C-alpha positions as a printed Julia matrix, in Angstrom:
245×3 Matrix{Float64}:
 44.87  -21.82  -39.05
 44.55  -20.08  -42.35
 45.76  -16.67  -40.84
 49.03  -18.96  -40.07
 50.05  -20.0   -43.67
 49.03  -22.82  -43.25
 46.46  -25.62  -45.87
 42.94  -26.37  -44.04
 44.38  -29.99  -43.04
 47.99  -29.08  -42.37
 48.3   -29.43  -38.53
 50.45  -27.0   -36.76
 52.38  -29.72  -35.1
 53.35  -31.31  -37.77
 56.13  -28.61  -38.81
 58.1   -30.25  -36.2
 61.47  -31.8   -37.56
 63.91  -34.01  -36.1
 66.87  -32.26  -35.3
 69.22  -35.43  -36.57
 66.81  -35.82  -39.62
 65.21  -32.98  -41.09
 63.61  -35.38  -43.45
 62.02  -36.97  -40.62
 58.57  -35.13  -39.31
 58.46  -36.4   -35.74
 54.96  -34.24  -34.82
 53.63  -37.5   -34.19
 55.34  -38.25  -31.52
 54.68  -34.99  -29.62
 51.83  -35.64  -26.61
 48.18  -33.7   -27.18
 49.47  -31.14  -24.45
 52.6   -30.36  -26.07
 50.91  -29.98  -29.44
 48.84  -27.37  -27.77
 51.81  -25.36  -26.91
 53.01  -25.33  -30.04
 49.96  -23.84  -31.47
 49.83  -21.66  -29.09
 53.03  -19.98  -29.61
 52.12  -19.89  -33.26
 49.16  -17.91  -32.74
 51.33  -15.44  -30.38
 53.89  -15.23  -33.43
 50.73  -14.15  -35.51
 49.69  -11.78  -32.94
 53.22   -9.98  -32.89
 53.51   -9.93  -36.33
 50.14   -8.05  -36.57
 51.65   -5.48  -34.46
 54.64   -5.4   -36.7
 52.49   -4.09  -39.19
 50.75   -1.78  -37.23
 53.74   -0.25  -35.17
 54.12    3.05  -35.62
 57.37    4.74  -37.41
 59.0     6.23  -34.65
 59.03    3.22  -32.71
 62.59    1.83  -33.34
 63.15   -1.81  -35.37
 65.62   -2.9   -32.06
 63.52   -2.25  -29.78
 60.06   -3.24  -31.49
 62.39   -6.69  -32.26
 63.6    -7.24  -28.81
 59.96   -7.35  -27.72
 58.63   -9.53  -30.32
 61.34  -11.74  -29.12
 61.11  -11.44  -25.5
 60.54  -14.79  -23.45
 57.17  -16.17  -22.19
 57.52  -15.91  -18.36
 57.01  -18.92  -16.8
 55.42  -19.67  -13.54
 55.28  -22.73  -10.95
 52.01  -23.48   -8.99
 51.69  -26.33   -6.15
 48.94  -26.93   -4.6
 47.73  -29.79   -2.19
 44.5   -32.1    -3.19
 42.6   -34.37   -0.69
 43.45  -37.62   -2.01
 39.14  -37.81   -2.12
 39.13  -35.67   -4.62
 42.4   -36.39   -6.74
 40.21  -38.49   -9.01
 37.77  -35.43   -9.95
 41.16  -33.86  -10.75
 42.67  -36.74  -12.38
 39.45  -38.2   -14.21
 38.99  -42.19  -15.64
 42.57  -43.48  -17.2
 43.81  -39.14  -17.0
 41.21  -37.8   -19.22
 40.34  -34.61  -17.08
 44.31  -34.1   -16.45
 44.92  -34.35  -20.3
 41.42  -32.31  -20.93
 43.4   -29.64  -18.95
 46.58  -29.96  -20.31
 45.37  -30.1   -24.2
 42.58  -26.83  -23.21
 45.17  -24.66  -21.44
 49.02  -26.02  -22.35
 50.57  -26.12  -19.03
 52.41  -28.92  -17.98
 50.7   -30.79  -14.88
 52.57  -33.38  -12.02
 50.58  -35.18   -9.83
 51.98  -37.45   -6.9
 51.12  -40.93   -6.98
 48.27  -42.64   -5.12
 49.4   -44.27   -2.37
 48.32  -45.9     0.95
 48.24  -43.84    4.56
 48.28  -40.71    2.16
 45.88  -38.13    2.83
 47.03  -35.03    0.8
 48.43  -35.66   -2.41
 50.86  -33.32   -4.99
 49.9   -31.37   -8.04
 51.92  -29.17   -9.92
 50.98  -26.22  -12.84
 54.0   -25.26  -15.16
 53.26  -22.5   -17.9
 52.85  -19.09  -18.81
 51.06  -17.51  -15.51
 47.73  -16.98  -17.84
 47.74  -20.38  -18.92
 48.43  -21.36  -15.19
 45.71  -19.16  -14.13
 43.35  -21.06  -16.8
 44.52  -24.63  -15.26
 44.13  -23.47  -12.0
 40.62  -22.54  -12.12
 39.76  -25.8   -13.97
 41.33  -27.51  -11.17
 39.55  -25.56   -8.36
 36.47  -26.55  -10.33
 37.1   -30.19  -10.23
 37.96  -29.83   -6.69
 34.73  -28.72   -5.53
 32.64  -30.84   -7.52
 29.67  -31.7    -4.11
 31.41  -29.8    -1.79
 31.83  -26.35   -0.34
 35.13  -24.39   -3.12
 38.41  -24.84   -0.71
 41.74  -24.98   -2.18
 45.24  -25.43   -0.76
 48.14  -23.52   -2.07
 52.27  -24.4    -1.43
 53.36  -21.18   -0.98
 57.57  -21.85   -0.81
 58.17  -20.5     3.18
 61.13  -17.91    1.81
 58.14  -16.42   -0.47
 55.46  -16.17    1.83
 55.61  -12.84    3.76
 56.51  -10.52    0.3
 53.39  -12.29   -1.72
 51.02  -12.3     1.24
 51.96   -8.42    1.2
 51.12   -8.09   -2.38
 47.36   -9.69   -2.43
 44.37   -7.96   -0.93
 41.42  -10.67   -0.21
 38.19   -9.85   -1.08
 35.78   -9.96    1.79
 33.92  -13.62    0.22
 37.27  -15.54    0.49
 39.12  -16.34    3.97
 42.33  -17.58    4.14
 44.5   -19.79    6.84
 48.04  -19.56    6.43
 49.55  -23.14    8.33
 53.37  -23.33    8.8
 54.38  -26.47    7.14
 52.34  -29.23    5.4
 49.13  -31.29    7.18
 49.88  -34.59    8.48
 50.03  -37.5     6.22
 50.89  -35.42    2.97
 52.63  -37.29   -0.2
 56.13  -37.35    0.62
 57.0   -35.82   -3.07
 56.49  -32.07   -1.31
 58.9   -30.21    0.04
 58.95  -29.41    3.82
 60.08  -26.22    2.65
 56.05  -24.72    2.05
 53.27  -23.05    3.85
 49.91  -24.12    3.14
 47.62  -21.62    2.33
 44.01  -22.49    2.4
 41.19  -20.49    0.79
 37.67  -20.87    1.23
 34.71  -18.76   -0.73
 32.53  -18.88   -3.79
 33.8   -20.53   -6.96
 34.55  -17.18   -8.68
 36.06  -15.45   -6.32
 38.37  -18.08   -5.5
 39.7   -18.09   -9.08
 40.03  -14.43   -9.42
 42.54  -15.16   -5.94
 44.46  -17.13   -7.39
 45.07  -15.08   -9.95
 46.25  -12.79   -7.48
 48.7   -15.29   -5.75
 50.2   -15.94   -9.35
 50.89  -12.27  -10.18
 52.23  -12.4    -6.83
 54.45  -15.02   -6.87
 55.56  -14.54  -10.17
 56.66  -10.7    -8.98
 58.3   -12.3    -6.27
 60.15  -15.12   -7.63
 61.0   -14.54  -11.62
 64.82  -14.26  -11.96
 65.83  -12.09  -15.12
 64.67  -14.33  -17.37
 61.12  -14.28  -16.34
 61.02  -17.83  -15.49
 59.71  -18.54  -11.68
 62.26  -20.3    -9.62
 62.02  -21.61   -5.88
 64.14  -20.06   -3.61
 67.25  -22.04   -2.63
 66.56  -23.32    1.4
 70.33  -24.56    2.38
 69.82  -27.82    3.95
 70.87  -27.97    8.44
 73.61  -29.77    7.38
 74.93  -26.9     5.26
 73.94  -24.3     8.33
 76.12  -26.37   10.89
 78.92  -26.41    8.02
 78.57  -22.75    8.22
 78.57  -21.98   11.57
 81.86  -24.41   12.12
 83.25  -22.28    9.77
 82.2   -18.78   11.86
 84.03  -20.55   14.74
């Protein structure tokens, strides 16, 4: 933290004011995860200003600005857990899930347990490196005594141009299944394919890096930040065609 500016016990998250109170330091109040972030994106600040220094003349000050300013893209990951092995995932009282969270800074939603549930919810927000991180750490806890298998929501209006962008290695097999299995948390959309890989550990993670490059590609508006694709409800389609007639 010394690189920062900042004293041997001064906490990075503690330079957070309250907006209404700037005499008020309301780091405290911020949760491990989010603390996380916010060192991140102090070391990244660090980073760019080293390459302030080190940018060469003829690269313009606009230019060499708008980058240093340009927005973290931002990436969405779902995947489906056997409600077996939500727990690994989870850990005793959410220490794995916070482990996770504090280690990589993503933001992480898991459905609740409930009864007649077989398939439960979990969803990765972050910066697609950070979501790669999570992901692995998740496909780890996953197979903890039992053959790596993971199931990825793909969003159905995305599924076609990222399949086309990902080439499997030969380890990893994949079944592509229209929909969502039978008793699956009702928090998912209907609007998914599950796609379920199977292979060594390693390989695995290096495939789901693949499917986040590849979704990303596919669904980052200009912002960079990954949105779903809008699926108009059969209400609206029968709205539409009454209006074709």
């Amino acid at each position: 933290l010394g690189q920062l500016g900042f004293q041997e016990k001064q906490m990075t998250h503690m330079c957070v004011e309250d907006p209404v109170d700037p005499t008020d330091n309301v780091g405290r109040n911020l949760r491990s995860y989010e603390r996380t972030l916010i060192h991140m994106e102090f070391v990244r600040a660090s980073s760019m200003m080293s390459e302030r220094k080190m940018a060469t003349a003829a690269r313009s000050s606009l230019s060499l600005w708008e980058s240093m300013c340009e927005k973290p893209k931002f990436l969405i990951l779902q995947f489906l857990v056997p409600g077996s092995r939500m727990g690994a995932v989870i850990g005793s009282k959410g220490a794995n899930m916070e482990k996770i969270k504090n280690t990589t800074g993503v933001r992480m939603v898991a459905s609740p347990k409930k009864a007649g549930v077989d398939w439960r919810y979990l969803r990765l927000d972050g910066i697609p490196e950070r979501v790669s991180n999570a992901a692995f750490m998740v496909l780890r806890k996953i197979s903890i005594g039992r053959p790596p298998e993971v199931s990825v929501l793909i969003p159905s209006a995305h599924l076609e141009p990222v399949m086309k962008l990902i080439v499997l290695p030969r380890s990893v097999t994949v079944r592509v299944r229209e929909g969502l299995p039978e008793k699956t948390s009702a928090s998912v959309s209907e609007h998914n394919h599950t796609v379920v890989l199977v292979g060594p550990l390693r390989a695995l993670g290096r495939v789901l890096k693949l499917f986040i490059g590849a979704l990303h590609t596919v669904g980052a508006n200009e912002d960079g930040q990954y949105k779903f694709p809008i699926i108009p409800d059969d209400d609206d389609k029968e709205e539409e065609e009454e209006e074709e007639e």
